[in-house]
Coordinates of C-alpha atoms and ligand atoms in Angstrom, one line a residue:
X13 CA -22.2 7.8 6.8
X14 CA -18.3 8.1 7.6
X15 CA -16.6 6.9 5.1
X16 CA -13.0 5.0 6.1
X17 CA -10.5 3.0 4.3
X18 CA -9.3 0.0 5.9
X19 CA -9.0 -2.6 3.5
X20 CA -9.8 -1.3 0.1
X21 CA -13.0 -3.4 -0.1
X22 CA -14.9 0.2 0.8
X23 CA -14.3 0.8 -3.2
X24 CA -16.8 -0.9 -5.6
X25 CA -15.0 -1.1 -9.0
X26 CA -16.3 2.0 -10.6
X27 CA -15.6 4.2 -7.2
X28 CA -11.7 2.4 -7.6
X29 CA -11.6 3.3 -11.4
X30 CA -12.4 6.9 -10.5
X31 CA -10.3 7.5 -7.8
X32 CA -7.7 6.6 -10.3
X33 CA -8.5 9.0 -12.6
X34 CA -8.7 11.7 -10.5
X35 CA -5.2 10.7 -9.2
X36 CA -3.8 10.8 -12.7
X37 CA -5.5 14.6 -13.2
X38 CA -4.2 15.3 -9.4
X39 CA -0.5 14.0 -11.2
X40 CA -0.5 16.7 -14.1
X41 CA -2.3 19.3 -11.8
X42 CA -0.7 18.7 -8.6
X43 CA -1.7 22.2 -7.1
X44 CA -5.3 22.6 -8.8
X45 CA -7.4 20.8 -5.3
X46 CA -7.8 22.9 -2.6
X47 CA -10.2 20.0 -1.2
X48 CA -8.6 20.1 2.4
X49 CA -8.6 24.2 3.0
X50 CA -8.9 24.5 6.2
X51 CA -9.1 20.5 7.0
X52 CA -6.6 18.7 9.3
X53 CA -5.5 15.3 8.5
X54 CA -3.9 13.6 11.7
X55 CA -1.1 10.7 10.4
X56 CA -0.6 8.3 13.2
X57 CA 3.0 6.2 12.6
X58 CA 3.3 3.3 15.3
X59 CA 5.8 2.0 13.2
X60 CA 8.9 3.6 10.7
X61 CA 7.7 4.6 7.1
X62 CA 9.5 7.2 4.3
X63 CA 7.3 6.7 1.5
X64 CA 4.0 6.9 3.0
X65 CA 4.8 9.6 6.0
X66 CA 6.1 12.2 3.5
X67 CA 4.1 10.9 0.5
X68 CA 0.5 11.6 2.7
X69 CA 2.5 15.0 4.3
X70 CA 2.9 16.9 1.0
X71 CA -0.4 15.3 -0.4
X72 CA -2.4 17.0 2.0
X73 CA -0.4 20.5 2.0
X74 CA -0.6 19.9 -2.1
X75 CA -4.5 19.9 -1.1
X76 CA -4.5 23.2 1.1
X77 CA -5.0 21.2 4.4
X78 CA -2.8 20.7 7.5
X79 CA -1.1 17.3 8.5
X80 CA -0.4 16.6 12.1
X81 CA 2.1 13.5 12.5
X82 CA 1.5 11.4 15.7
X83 CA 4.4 9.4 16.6
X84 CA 2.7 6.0 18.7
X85 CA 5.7 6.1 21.1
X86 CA 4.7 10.1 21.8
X87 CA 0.7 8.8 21.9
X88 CA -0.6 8.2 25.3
X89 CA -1.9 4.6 23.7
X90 CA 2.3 4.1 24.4
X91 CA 1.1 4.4 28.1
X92 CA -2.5 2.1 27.7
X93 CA -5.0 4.9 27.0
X94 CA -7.9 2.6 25.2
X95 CA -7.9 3.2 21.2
X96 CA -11.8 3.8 21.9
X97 CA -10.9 6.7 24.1
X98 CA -8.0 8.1 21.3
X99 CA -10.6 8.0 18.9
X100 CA -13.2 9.7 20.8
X101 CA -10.3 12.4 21.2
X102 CA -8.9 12.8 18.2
X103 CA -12.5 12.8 16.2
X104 CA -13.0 16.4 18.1
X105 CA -9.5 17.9 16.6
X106 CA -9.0 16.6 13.1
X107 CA -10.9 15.7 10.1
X108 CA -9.5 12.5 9.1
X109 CA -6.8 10.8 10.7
X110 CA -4.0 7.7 9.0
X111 CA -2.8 5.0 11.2
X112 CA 0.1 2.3 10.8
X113 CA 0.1 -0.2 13.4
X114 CA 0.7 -3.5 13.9
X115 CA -2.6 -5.3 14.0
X116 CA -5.6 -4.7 11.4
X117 CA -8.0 -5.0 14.8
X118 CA -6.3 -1.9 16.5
X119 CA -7.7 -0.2 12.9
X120 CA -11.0 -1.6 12.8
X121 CA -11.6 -0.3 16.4
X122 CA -10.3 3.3 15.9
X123 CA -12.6 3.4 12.6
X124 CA -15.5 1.9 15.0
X125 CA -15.5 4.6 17.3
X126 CA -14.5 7.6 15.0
X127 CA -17.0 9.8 13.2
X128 CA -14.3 11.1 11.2
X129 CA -12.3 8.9 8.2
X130 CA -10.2 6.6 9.4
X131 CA -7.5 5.1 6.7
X132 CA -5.0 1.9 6.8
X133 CA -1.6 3.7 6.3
X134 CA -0.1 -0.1 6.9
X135 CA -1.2 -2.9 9.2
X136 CA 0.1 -6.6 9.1
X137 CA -2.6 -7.8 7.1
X138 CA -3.4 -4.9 4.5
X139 CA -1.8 -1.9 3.0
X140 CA -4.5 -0.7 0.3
X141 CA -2.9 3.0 0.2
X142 CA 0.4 1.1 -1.8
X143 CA -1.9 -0.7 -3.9
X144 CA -3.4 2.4 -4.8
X145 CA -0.8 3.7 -6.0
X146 CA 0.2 0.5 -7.7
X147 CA -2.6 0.3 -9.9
X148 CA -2.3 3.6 -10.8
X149 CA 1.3 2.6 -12.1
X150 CA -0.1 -0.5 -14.5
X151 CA -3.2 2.2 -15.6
X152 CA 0.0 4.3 -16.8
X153 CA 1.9 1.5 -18.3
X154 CA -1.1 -0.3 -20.0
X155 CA -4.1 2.5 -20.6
X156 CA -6.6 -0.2 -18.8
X157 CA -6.8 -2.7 -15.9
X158 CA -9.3 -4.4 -17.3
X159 CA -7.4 -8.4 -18.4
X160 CA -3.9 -7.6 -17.0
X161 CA -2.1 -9.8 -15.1
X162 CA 0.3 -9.1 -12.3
X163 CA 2.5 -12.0 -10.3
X164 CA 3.9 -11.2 -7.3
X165 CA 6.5 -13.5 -5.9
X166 CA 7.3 -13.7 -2.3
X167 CA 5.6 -13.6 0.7
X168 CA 2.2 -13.9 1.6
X169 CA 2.0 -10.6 3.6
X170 CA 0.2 -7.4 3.9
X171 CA 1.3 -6.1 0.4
X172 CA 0.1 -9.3 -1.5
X173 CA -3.4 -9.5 0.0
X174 CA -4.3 -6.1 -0.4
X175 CA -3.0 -6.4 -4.0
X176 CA -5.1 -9.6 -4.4
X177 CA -8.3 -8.0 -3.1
X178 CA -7.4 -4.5 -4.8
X179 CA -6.8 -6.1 -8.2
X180 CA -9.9 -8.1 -7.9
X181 CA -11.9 -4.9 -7.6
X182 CA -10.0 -3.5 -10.1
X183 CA -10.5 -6.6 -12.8
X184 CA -6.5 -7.1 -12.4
X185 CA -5.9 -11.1 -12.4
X186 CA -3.3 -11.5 -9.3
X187 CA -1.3 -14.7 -9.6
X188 CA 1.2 -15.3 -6.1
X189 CA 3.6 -17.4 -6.1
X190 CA 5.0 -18.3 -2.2
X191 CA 6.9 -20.9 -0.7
X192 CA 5.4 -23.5 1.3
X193 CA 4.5 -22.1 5.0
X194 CA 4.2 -18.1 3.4
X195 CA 1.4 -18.6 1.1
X196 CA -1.9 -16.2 1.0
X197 CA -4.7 -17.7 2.6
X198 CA -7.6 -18.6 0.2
X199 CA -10.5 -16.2 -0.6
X200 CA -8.5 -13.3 -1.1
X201 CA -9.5 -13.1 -5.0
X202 CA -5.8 -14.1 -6.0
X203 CA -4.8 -17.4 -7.7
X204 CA -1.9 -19.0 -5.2
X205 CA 0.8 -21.1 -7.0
X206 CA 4.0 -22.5 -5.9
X207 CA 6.6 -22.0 -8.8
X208 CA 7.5 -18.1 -9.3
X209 CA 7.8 -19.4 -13.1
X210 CA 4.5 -20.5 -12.9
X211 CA 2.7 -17.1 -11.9
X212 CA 5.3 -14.7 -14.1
X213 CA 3.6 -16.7 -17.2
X214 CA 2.0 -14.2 -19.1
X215 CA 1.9 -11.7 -16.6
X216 CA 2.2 -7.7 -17.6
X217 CA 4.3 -6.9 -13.8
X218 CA 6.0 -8.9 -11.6
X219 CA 5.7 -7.6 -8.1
X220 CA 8.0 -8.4 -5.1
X221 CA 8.3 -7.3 -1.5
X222 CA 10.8 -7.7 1.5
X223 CA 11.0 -10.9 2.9
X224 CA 11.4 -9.7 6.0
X225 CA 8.2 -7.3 7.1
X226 CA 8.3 -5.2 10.1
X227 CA 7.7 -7.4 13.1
X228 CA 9.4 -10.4 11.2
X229 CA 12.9 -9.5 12.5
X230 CA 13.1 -12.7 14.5
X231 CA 12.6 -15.2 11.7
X232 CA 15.7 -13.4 9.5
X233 CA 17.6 -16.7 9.1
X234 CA 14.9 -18.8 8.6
X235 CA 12.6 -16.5 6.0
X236 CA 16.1 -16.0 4.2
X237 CA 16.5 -19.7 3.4
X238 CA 12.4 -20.1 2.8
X239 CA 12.8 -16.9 0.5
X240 CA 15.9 -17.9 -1.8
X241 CA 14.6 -19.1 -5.0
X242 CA 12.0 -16.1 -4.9
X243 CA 14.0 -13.4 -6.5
X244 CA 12.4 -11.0 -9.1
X245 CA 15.9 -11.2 -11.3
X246 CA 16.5 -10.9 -15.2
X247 CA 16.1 -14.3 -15.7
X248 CA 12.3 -14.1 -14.0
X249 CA 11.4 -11.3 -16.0
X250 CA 12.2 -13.5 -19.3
X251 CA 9.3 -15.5 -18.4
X252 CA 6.8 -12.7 -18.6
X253 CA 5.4 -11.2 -21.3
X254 CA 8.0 -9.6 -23.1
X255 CA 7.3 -5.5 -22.1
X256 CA 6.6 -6.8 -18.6
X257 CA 8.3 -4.8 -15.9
X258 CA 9.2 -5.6 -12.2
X259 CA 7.4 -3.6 -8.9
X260 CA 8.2 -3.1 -5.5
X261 CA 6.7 -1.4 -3.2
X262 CA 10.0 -0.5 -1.3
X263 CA 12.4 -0.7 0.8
X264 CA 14.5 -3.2 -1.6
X265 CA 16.8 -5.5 -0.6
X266 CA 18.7 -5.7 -3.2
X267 CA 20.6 -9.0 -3.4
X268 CA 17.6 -10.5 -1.8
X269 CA 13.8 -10.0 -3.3
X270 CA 15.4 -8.6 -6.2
X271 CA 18.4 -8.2 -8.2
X272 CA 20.4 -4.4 -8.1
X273 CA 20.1 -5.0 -11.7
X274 CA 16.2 -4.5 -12.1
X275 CA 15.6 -2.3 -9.2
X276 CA 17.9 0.2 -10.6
X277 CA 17.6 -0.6 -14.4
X278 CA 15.0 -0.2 -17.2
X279 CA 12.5 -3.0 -16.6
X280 CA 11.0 -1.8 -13.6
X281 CA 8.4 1.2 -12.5
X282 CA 9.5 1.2 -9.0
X283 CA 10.5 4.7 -8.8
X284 CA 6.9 5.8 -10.3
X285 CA 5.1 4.2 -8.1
X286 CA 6.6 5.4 -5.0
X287 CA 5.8 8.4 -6.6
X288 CA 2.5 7.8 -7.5
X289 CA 1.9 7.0 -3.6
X290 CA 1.1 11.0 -3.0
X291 CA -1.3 11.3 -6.4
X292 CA -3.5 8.2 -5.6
X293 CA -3.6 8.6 -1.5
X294 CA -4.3 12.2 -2.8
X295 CA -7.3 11.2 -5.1
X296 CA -8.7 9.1 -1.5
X297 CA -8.7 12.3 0.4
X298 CA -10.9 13.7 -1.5
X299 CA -13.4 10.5 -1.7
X300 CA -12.8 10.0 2.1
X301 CA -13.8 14.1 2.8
X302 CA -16.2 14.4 -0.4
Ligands
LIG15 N1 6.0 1.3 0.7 C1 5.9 1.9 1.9 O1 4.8 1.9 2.6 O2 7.0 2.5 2.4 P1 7.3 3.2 3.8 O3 7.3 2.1 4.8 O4 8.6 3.9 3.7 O5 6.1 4.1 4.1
LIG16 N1 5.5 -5.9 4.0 C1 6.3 -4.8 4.4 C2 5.8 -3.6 3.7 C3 6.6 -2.3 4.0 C4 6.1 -1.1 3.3 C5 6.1 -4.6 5.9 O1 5.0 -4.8 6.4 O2 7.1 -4.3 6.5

């Protein structure tokens, strides 16, 4: 059976607390995996990306493999080739291929007609290769998953519902706070509140993400106002427990989703997990290929 990555809910809980593992030996050893000699690993970017282009580029040259980035706009599917018939392609030259794109669908139906690994590298409803490397940033900090709690504040979006069905996997309790209009739909395994105060009680992180995603350009003004009293600030992080630290999985806004003052000072782990993005999505290449 392929094996793809699309949403995170491929991983039971002991497969997720593995793959951690392994991508915290992968993070003192980075050069000891040779998994992908002689594999090619096609990255497929229908949308911008820093962290997780270059992040999955040098993981799978760490991992003695070749990447191949696909720009969408260079892709024939720019010009209406059928993803069924890119898939059908593509499964005869690589050995796994990534995808960001806009809708989870356009995912599923690459994965549906691949016979090599498909995995999410970012659609608007999931991005579980972040919240790999997330949880591999609170295993750090804490030593176990198991009865932590992380809030995220802000919107609803791709990043907080794979973090909500990631961290339920995981045993992570995932409180979200969001304004009216932005919330989480139920059923994703987090607990939704209203008041950031109210999900930073007790909690070991405080996440935050744009509140603007890619596509949401055209609501700027609005999401701006909806958005203005959900700021992961100094004064938010009081409210936590007291060696609770902020998380983002980046680009910051400073100003906005968070203050300069946490993204660039000591009560945050920001930096390490856009680090930890090439250990963790390295410790899935090697489930996805096993
Ligand atoms: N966090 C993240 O996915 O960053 P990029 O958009 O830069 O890849
Ligand atoms: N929610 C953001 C995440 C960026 C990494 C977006 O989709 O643009």
């Amino acid at each position: 059976m392929t094996r793809h990555f699309l949403t995170g809910s491929e991983l039971t809980t002991d497969e997720l607390a593995r793959l951690l593992d392994r991508a915290a030996e992968l993070k003192r050893a980075p050069r000891s995996s040779s998994a992908l000699a002689e594999r090619v690993v096609g990255l497929v970017f229908e949308k911008p990306s820093t962290r997780t282009r270059v992040s999955f580029e040098v993981g799978v040259v760490e991992l003695g493999g070749h990447p191949v980035v696909l720009r969408g706009d260079e892709l024939q599917i720019a010009r209406g080739e059928a993803l069924r018939d890119t898939a059908l392609v593509l499964e005869r030259q690589l050995d796994a291929v990534g995808v960001r794109t806009g809708p989870q669908s356009a995912i599923e139906e690459l994965a549906r007609y691949s016979s090599i690994p498909v995995f999410n590298m970012l659609s608007v409803e999931h991005h579980p290769c972040q919240v790999l490397a997330d949880l591999l940033t609170l295993l750090e900090a804490y030593g176990t998953l198991d009865g932590l709690r992380l809030a995220y504040v802000g919107d609803g979006n791709n990043v907080a519902r794979s973090l909500a069905l990631l961290g339920s996997i995981a045993g992570v309790e995932v409180v979200v706070a969001s304004p009216e209009g932005y919330e989480l739909e139920a059923g994703t395994g987090a607990t939704l509140v209203l008041d950031p105060a109210d999900a930073v009680k007790g909690a070991h992180a405080v996440y935050t993400d744009v509140w603007i995603s890619m596509g949401d350009e055209a609501e700027t003004a609005t999401r701006r106002d909806a958005f203005a009293a959900y700021r992961v600030d100094d004064a938010l992080l009081d409210l936590a427990l007291p060696d609770a630290f902020a998380m983002h999985d980046l680009p910051a806004h400073p100003g906005e989703e968070i203050s300069a003052e946490v993204l660039y000072g000591s009560r945050q782990r920001i930096w390490d997990q856009a680090e930890n993005r090439r250990h963790a999505q390295k410790a899935l290449l090697e489930w996805l290929l096993a």
